[in-house]
């Protein structure tokens, strides 16, 4: 089983070194990439390996999420949120709100809601995208969380800061549905795919696949490169994983997934 290295040695490596944040839009085959120093962003056509435009930020970006339509991007800064329209030559801010100690932001699959992990990872606020208002607040566990994700049934996922636990809530009822725990391998990146399946990148250099009850169904050991976990997001059936080769070249590898199987492209 092999990955689809669509992005390796592409213009991403030359224009945005060591990408630390990536959010994708499958309908337009584009990604919004933020550099390792959090001060530069780029809109990137990942199928052609081409940077469409670059953006400089005055403040460091803590998180970003592409709207499913491909027309908007949600930006999280330590003290505020911004929704920006995607333009031909960059972005334009059209909405802004205060956010205390924002850690992560994420649109849901349909794009009518977005979640904000704030208060240094101790609280999740769910917003209505159309009106920009908070419709629900989830008080998290006693340890800081990171890495928000949505499932197709409107569940919200987050990992604890240490990476040994993955939590799942219903975004509307605030009920905690399930928890995954590991005493050995840390979760350094994960994504929620179709049918609520979960793909995890762990620090034992393995990609692990879980069902909706967070039970492991299969895994793949990666030997040719070190997985940094800087990127692990999906667009329908693609998983992006931040990698570093033994010659210290950073790149993003793309895996295609159909159901629970990893396929050659």
mmCIF file of C-alpha atoms in Angstrom:
data_model
loop_
_atom_site.group_PDB
_atom_site.id
_atom_site.type_symbol
_atom_site.label_atom_id
_atom_site.label_comp_id
_atom_site.label_asym_id
_atom_site.label_seq_id
_atom_site.Cartn_x
_atom_site.Cartn_y
_atom_site.Cartn_z
ATOM 1 C CA UNK A 1 0.000 0.000 0.000
ATOM 2 C CA UNK A 2 1.472 3.324 -1.052
ATOM 3 C CA UNK A 3 0.645 6.975 -0.576
ATOM 4 C CA UNK A 4 -0.101 9.409 -3.344
ATOM 5 C CA UNK A 5 2.740 11.909 -3.202
ATOM 6 C CA UNK A 6 0.957 14.647 -5.157
ATOM 7 C CA UNK A 7 2.564 17.407 -3.158
ATOM 8 C CA UNK A 8 6.119 16.277 -2.557
ATOM 9 C CA UNK A 9 8.701 18.685 -4.081
ATOM 10 C CA UNK A 10 5.894 21.052 -5.116
ATOM 11 C CA UNK A 11 5.853 24.824 -4.812
ATOM 12 C CA UNK A 12 4.540 24.431 -1.270
ATOM 13 C CA UNK A 13 8.016 23.592 0.006
ATOM 14 C CA UNK A 14 9.572 26.636 -1.646
ATOM 15 C CA UNK A 15 6.855 29.170 -0.820
ATOM 16 C CA UNK A 16 5.739 28.126 2.667
ATOM 17 C CA UNK A 17 8.496 26.316 4.504
ATOM 18 C CA UNK A 18 7.532 23.837 7.221
ATOM 19 C CA UNK A 19 3.734 24.254 7.035
ATOM 20 C CA UNK A 20 2.259 24.223 10.526
ATOM 21 C CA UNK A 21 -1.452 24.718 9.781
ATOM 22 C CA UNK A 22 -3.421 23.470 6.795
ATOM 23 C CA UNK A 23 -7.171 23.509 6.110
ATOM 24 C CA UNK A 24 -8.610 22.211 2.856
ATOM 25 C CA UNK A 25 -11.602 22.611 0.556
ATOM 26 C CA UNK A 26 -12.317 19.519 -1.533
ATOM 27 C CA UNK A 27 -14.771 21.234 -3.886
ATOM 28 C CA UNK A 28 -12.005 23.511 -5.200
ATOM 29 C CA UNK A 29 -8.956 21.267 -4.511
ATOM 30 C CA UNK A 30 -7.426 24.117 -2.545
ATOM 31 C CA UNK A 31 -5.847 24.496 0.875
ATOM 32 C CA UNK A 32 -5.123 27.445 3.128
ATOM 33 C CA UNK A 33 -1.614 26.971 4.478
ATOM 34 C CA UNK A 34 0.046 28.884 7.333
ATOM 35 C CA UNK A 35 3.818 28.860 7.708
ATOM 36 C CA UNK A 36 5.701 27.604 10.738
ATOM 37 C CA UNK A 37 6.220 31.130 12.129
ATOM 38 C CA UNK A 38 2.438 31.770 11.828
ATOM 39 C CA UNK A 39 2.971 35.107 10.012
ATOM 40 C CA UNK A 40 2.474 34.046 6.376
ATOM 41 C CA UNK A 41 -0.421 32.292 4.682
ATOM 42 C CA UNK A 42 -0.979 30.910 1.211
ATOM 43 C CA UNK A 43 -3.879 29.636 -0.864
ATOM 44 C CA UNK A 44 -2.584 26.515 -2.539
ATOM 45 C CA UNK A 45 -3.936 24.315 -5.351
ATOM 46 C CA UNK A 46 -2.818 20.941 -3.992
ATOM 47 C CA UNK A 47 -3.710 18.978 -7.130
ATOM 48 C CA UNK A 48 -1.395 21.096 -9.299
ATOM 49 C CA UNK A 49 1.095 21.883 -6.530
ATOM 50 C CA UNK A 50 0.695 25.617 -7.211
ATOM 51 C CA UNK A 51 0.476 28.601 -4.865
ATOM 52 C CA UNK A 52 -2.410 30.837 -5.981
ATOM 53 C CA UNK A 53 -1.741 33.756 -3.626
ATOM 54 C CA UNK A 54 0.156 34.589 -0.440
ATOM 55 C CA UNK A 55 -0.926 36.652 2.564
ATOM 56 C CA UNK A 56 1.098 38.306 5.335
ATOM 57 C CA UNK A 57 -0.389 38.683 8.824
ATOM 58 C CA UNK A 58 0.474 41.400 11.336
ATOM 59 C CA UNK A 59 -0.363 39.037 14.209
ATOM 60 C CA UNK A 60 0.415 35.346 14.477
ATOM 61 C CA UNK A 61 -2.372 33.018 13.357
ATOM 62 C CA UNK A 62 -3.235 30.265 15.848
ATOM 63 C CA UNK A 63 -5.636 28.307 13.605
ATOM 64 C CA UNK A 64 -7.557 28.381 10.339
ATOM 65 C CA UNK A 65 -10.471 26.618 8.662
ATOM 66 C CA UNK A 66 -11.652 26.684 5.038
ATOM 67 C CA UNK A 67 -15.409 26.999 4.474
ATOM 68 C CA UNK A 68 -16.726 24.000 2.448
ATOM 69 C CA UNK A 69 -17.787 26.383 -0.337
ATOM 70 C CA UNK A 70 -14.185 27.491 -0.821
ATOM 71 C CA UNK A 71 -15.276 31.138 -0.654
ATOM 72 C CA UNK A 72 -14.398 31.942 2.962
ATOM 73 C CA UNK A 73 -11.686 31.173 5.487
ATOM 74 C CA UNK A 74 -12.009 31.362 9.274
ATOM 75 C CA UNK A 75 -8.903 32.636 11.057
ATOM 76 C CA UNK A 76 -8.220 32.274 14.763
ATOM 77 C CA UNK A 77 -5.833 34.655 16.513
ATOM 78 C CA UNK A 78 -4.986 34.539 20.232
ATOM 79 C CA UNK A 79 -7.469 37.358 20.981
ATOM 80 C CA UNK A 80 -9.995 37.359 18.119
ATOM 81 C CA UNK A 81 -11.680 35.569 15.219
ATOM 82 C CA UNK A 82 -11.943 36.683 11.599
ATOM 83 C CA UNK A 83 -13.996 35.441 8.663
ATOM 84 C CA UNK A 84 -12.446 36.467 5.351
ATOM 85 C CA UNK A 85 -13.675 36.213 1.789
ATOM 86 C CA UNK A 86 -11.318 34.530 -0.670
ATOM 87 C CA UNK A 87 -10.384 36.948 -3.456
ATOM 88 C CA UNK A 88 -8.448 36.428 -6.654
ATOM 89 C CA UNK A 89 -5.304 37.993 -5.177
ATOM 90 C CA UNK A 90 -5.751 37.352 -1.440
ATOM 91 C CA UNK A 91 -8.384 37.619 1.305
ATOM 92 C CA UNK A 92 -10.685 40.332 2.714
ATOM 93 C CA UNK A 93 -11.947 40.397 6.320
ATOM 94 C CA UNK A 94 -15.769 40.676 6.499
ATOM 95 C CA UNK A 95 -16.459 39.688 10.143
ATOM 96 C CA UNK A 96 -14.502 39.901 13.383
ATOM 97 C CA UNK A 97 -15.246 38.974 16.987
ATOM 98 C CA UNK A 98 -13.291 38.778 20.218
ATOM 99 C CA UNK A 99 -12.097 35.371 21.378
ATOM 100 C CA UNK A 100 -10.222 34.761 24.597
ATOM 101 C CA UNK A 101 -7.051 32.702 24.165
ATOM 102 C CA UNK A 102 -8.175 30.999 20.933
ATOM 103 C CA UNK A 103 -6.489 27.649 20.299
ATOM 104 C CA UNK A 104 -8.339 26.205 17.282
ATOM 105 C CA UNK A 105 -11.251 26.907 14.910
ATOM 106 C CA UNK A 106 -13.179 24.564 12.618
ATOM 107 C CA UNK A 107 -16.160 24.729 10.233
ATOM 108 C CA UNK A 108 -18.530 21.776 10.275
ATOM 109 C CA UNK A 109 -19.011 19.713 7.117
ATOM 110 C CA UNK A 110 -22.011 21.658 5.801
ATOM 111 C CA UNK A 111 -20.509 25.034 6.723
ATOM 112 C CA UNK A 112 -23.511 26.369 8.657
ATOM 113 C CA UNK A 113 -21.697 26.091 12.021
ATOM 114 C CA UNK A 114 -18.162 26.572 13.263
ATOM 115 C CA UNK A 115 -16.530 25.694 16.571
ATOM 116 C CA UNK A 116 -13.927 27.698 18.489
ATOM 117 C CA UNK A 117 -11.661 26.136 21.088
ATOM 118 C CA UNK A 118 -10.869 29.015 23.448
ATOM 119 C CA UNK A 119 -9.857 29.827 27.027
ATOM 120 C CA UNK A 120 -6.542 28.057 26.408
ATOM 121 C CA UNK A 121 -8.375 24.891 25.343
ATOM 122 C CA UNK A 122 -10.819 24.616 28.249
ATOM 123 C CA UNK A 123 -14.007 25.690 26.433
ATOM 124 C CA UNK A 124 -15.644 25.089 23.034
ATOM 125 C CA UNK A 125 -18.014 27.699 21.604
ATOM 126 C CA UNK A 126 -20.301 26.735 18.699
ATOM 127 C CA UNK A 127 -21.232 29.603 16.343
ATOM 128 C CA UNK A 128 -23.932 30.018 13.727
ATOM 129 C CA UNK A 129 -22.032 30.990 10.565
ATOM 130 C CA UNK A 130 -24.878 33.015 9.034
ATOM 131 C CA UNK A 131 -25.399 35.288 12.056
ATOM 132 C CA UNK A 132 -22.017 35.028 13.773
ATOM 133 C CA UNK A 133 -23.630 34.262 17.138
ATOM 134 C CA UNK A 134 -22.748 31.692 19.805
ATOM 135 C CA UNK A 135 -25.472 29.021 19.957
ATOM 136 C CA UNK A 136 -23.846 26.583 22.398
ATOM 137 C CA UNK A 137 -20.960 26.370 24.843
ATOM 138 C CA UNK A 138 -19.238 23.159 25.924
ATOM 139 C CA UNK A 139 -17.137 23.175 29.084
ATOM 140 C CA UNK A 140 -14.367 20.691 28.430
ATOM 141 C CA UNK A 141 -12.375 18.433 30.710
ATOM 142 C CA UNK A 142 -9.920 19.661 33.323
ATOM 143 C CA UNK A 143 -6.927 19.457 30.975
ATOM 144 C CA UNK A 144 -6.380 21.778 27.977
ATOM 145 C CA UNK A 145 -7.588 20.479 24.597
ATOM 146 C CA UNK A 146 -6.467 21.068 21.003
ATOM 147 C CA UNK A 147 -7.224 19.999 17.411
ATOM 148 C CA UNK A 148 -10.969 20.452 16.873
ATOM 149 C CA UNK A 149 -12.711 18.264 14.284
ATOM 150 C CA UNK A 150 -16.346 17.747 13.172
ATOM 151 C CA UNK A 151 -18.065 14.578 12.028
ATOM 152 C CA UNK A 152 -20.925 14.346 9.551
ATOM 153 C CA UNK A 153 -23.427 13.735 12.387
ATOM 154 C CA UNK A 154 -22.523 17.043 14.094
ATOM 155 C CA UNK A 155 -20.189 15.608 16.729
ATOM 156 C CA UNK A 156 -17.120 17.566 17.839
ATOM 157 C CA UNK A 157 -13.787 15.883 18.568
ATOM 158 C CA UNK A 158 -10.727 17.200 20.414
ATOM 159 C CA UNK A 159 -7.501 15.748 21.798
ATOM 160 C CA UNK A 160 -5.974 16.585 25.153
ATOM 161 C CA UNK A 161 -2.812 18.669 25.066
ATOM 162 C CA UNK A 162 -0.600 15.709 26.008
ATOM 163 C CA UNK A 163 -2.073 13.700 23.108
ATOM 164 C CA UNK A 164 -3.016 10.510 24.960
ATOM 165 C CA UNK A 165 -6.807 11.053 24.864
ATOM 166 C CA UNK A 166 -9.402 11.873 22.180
ATOM 167 C CA UNK A 167 -12.821 13.164 23.274
ATOM 168 C CA UNK A 168 -16.134 13.357 21.408
ATOM 169 C CA UNK A 169 -19.198 15.544 22.124
ATOM 170 C CA UNK A 170 -22.567 16.139 20.527
ATOM 171 C CA UNK A 171 -22.378 19.783 19.408
ATOM 172 C CA UNK A 172 -26.057 20.480 20.096
ATOM 173 C CA UNK A 173 -26.761 18.535 23.313
ATOM 174 C CA UNK A 174 -23.204 18.944 24.726
ATOM 175 C CA UNK A 175 -23.255 15.259 25.726
ATOM 176 C CA UNK A 176 -19.857 13.538 25.833
ATOM 177 C CA UNK A 177 -20.295 10.399 23.715
ATOM 178 C CA UNK A 178 -16.984 8.555 23.824
ATOM 179 C CA UNK A 179 -13.327 8.827 24.784
ATOM 180 C CA UNK A 180 -10.264 7.154 23.274
ATOM 181 C CA UNK A 181 -7.244 6.652 25.537
ATOM 182 C CA UNK A 182 -3.740 5.345 24.895
ATOM 183 C CA UNK A 183 -1.014 4.731 27.448
ATOM 184 C CA UNK A 184 1.771 4.395 24.868
ATOM 185 C CA UNK A 185 1.389 6.269 21.562
ATOM 186 C CA UNK A 186 0.565 9.980 21.470
ATOM 187 C CA UNK A 187 -1.894 11.360 18.923
ATOM 188 C CA UNK A 188 -0.034 14.089 16.999
ATOM 189 C CA UNK A 189 -2.695 14.553 14.325
ATOM 190 C CA UNK A 190 -6.054 13.082 13.347
ATOM 191 C CA UNK A 191 -9.016 13.549 11.032
ATOM 192 C CA UNK A 192 -12.666 12.490 11.021
ATOM 193 C CA UNK A 193 -13.875 11.058 7.710
ATOM 194 C CA UNK A 194 -17.035 9.651 6.242
ATOM 195 C CA UNK A 195 -19.269 7.455 8.409
ATOM 196 C CA UNK A 196 -17.571 9.073 11.443
ATOM 197 C CA UNK A 197 -14.392 7.035 10.937
ATOM 198 C CA UNK A 198 -11.257 8.473 12.529
ATOM 199 C CA UNK A 199 -7.709 8.415 11.133
ATOM 200 C CA UNK A 200 -4.889 9.139 13.595
ATOM 201 C CA UNK A 201 -1.215 9.961 13.120
ATOM 202 C CA UNK A 202 0.715 8.804 16.194
ATOM 203 C CA UNK A 203 4.235 9.372 17.449
ATOM 204 C CA UNK A 204 5.117 5.711 16.885
ATOM 205 C CA UNK A 205 5.142 6.640 13.147
ATOM 206 C CA UNK A 206 1.905 4.807 12.422
ATOM 207 C CA UNK A 207 -1.338 5.842 10.762
ATOM 208 C CA UNK A 208 -4.232 4.202 12.588
ATOM 209 C CA UNK A 209 -7.850 3.812 11.467
ATOM 210 C CA UNK A 210 -10.792 3.769 13.925
ATOM 211 C CA UNK A 211 -14.535 3.242 13.619
ATOM 212 C CA UNK A 212 -17.112 5.695 14.987
ATOM 213 C CA UNK A 213 -16.843 4.109 18.448
ATOM 214 C CA UNK A 214 -13.090 4.890 18.411
ATOM 215 C CA UNK A 215 -12.064 1.232 18.161
ATOM 216 C CA UNK A 216 -8.965 0.557 16.027
ATOM 217 C CA UNK A 217 -9.722 -1.373 12.820
ATOM 218 C CA UNK A 218 -6.321 -1.257 11.044
ATOM 219 C CA UNK A 219 -3.039 0.622 10.899
ATOM 220 C CA UNK A 220 -0.106 1.365 8.583
ATOM 221 C CA UNK A 221 3.498 1.637 9.716
ATOM 222 C CA UNK A 222 5.455 4.320 7.822
ATOM 223 C CA UNK A 223 9.178 3.575 7.521
ATOM 224 C CA UNK A 224 10.571 5.838 4.793
ATOM 225 C CA UNK A 225 9.903 9.192 6.514
ATOM 226 C CA UNK A 226 9.227 10.673 9.928
ATOM 227 C CA UNK A 227 5.643 11.819 10.440
ATOM 228 C CA UNK A 228 5.657 15.243 12.074
ATOM 229 C CA UNK A 229 1.881 15.435 12.424
ATOM 230 C CA UNK A 230 1.862 19.094 11.403
ATOM 231 C CA UNK A 231 -0.940 18.287 8.969
ATOM 232 C CA UNK A 232 -3.683 15.712 9.279
ATOM 233 C CA UNK A 233 -6.883 16.859 7.622
ATOM 234 C CA UNK A 234 -9.259 15.328 5.114
ATOM 235 C CA UNK A 235 -11.397 16.243 2.125
ATOM 236 C CA UNK A 236 -13.902 13.428 1.671
ATOM 237 C CA UNK A 237 -11.385 10.626 1.092
ATOM 238 C CA UNK A 238 -7.979 12.332 1.258
ATOM 239 C CA UNK A 239 -5.708 12.504 4.303
ATOM 240 C CA UNK A 240 -2.796 14.962 4.399
ATOM 241 C CA UNK A 241 0.134 14.077 6.663
ATOM 242 C CA UNK A 242 3.107 16.294 7.467
ATOM 243 C CA UNK A 243 6.320 14.364 6.770
ATOM 244 C CA UNK A 244 10.074 14.829 7.071
ATOM 245 C CA UNK A 245 12.514 12.708 5.092
ATOM 246 C CA UNK A 246 15.828 11.569 6.471
ATOM 247 C CA UNK A 247 17.541 14.384 4.533
ATOM 248 C CA UNK A 248 15.374 16.833 6.592
ATOM 249 C CA UNK A 249 13.206 17.871 3.633
ATOM 250 C CA UNK A 250 9.701 18.780 4.818
ATOM 251 C CA UNK A 251 6.715 17.903 2.640
ATOM 252 C CA UNK A 252 3.055 16.902 2.750
ATOM 253 C CA UNK A 253 2.080 13.401 1.686
ATOM 254 C CA UNK A 254 -1.464 12.655 0.517
ATOM 255 C CA UNK A 255 -3.167 9.361 1.241
ATOM 256 C CA UNK A 256 -6.371 8.312 -0.511
ATOM 257 C CA UNK A 257 -8.896 6.413 1.554
ATOM 258 C CA UNK A 258 -12.010 4.524 0.468
ATOM 259 C CA UNK A 259 -13.871 3.169 3.443
ATOM 260 C CA UNK A 260 -11.275 1.592 5.730
ATOM 261 C CA UNK A 261 -8.744 0.804 2.991
ATOM 262 C CA UNK A 262 -5.694 2.752 1.889
ATOM 263 C CA UNK A 263 -5.410 2.486 -1.886
ATOM 264 C CA UNK A 264 -2.794 3.163 -4.514
ATOM 265 C CA UNK A 265 -3.583 6.063 -6.792
#
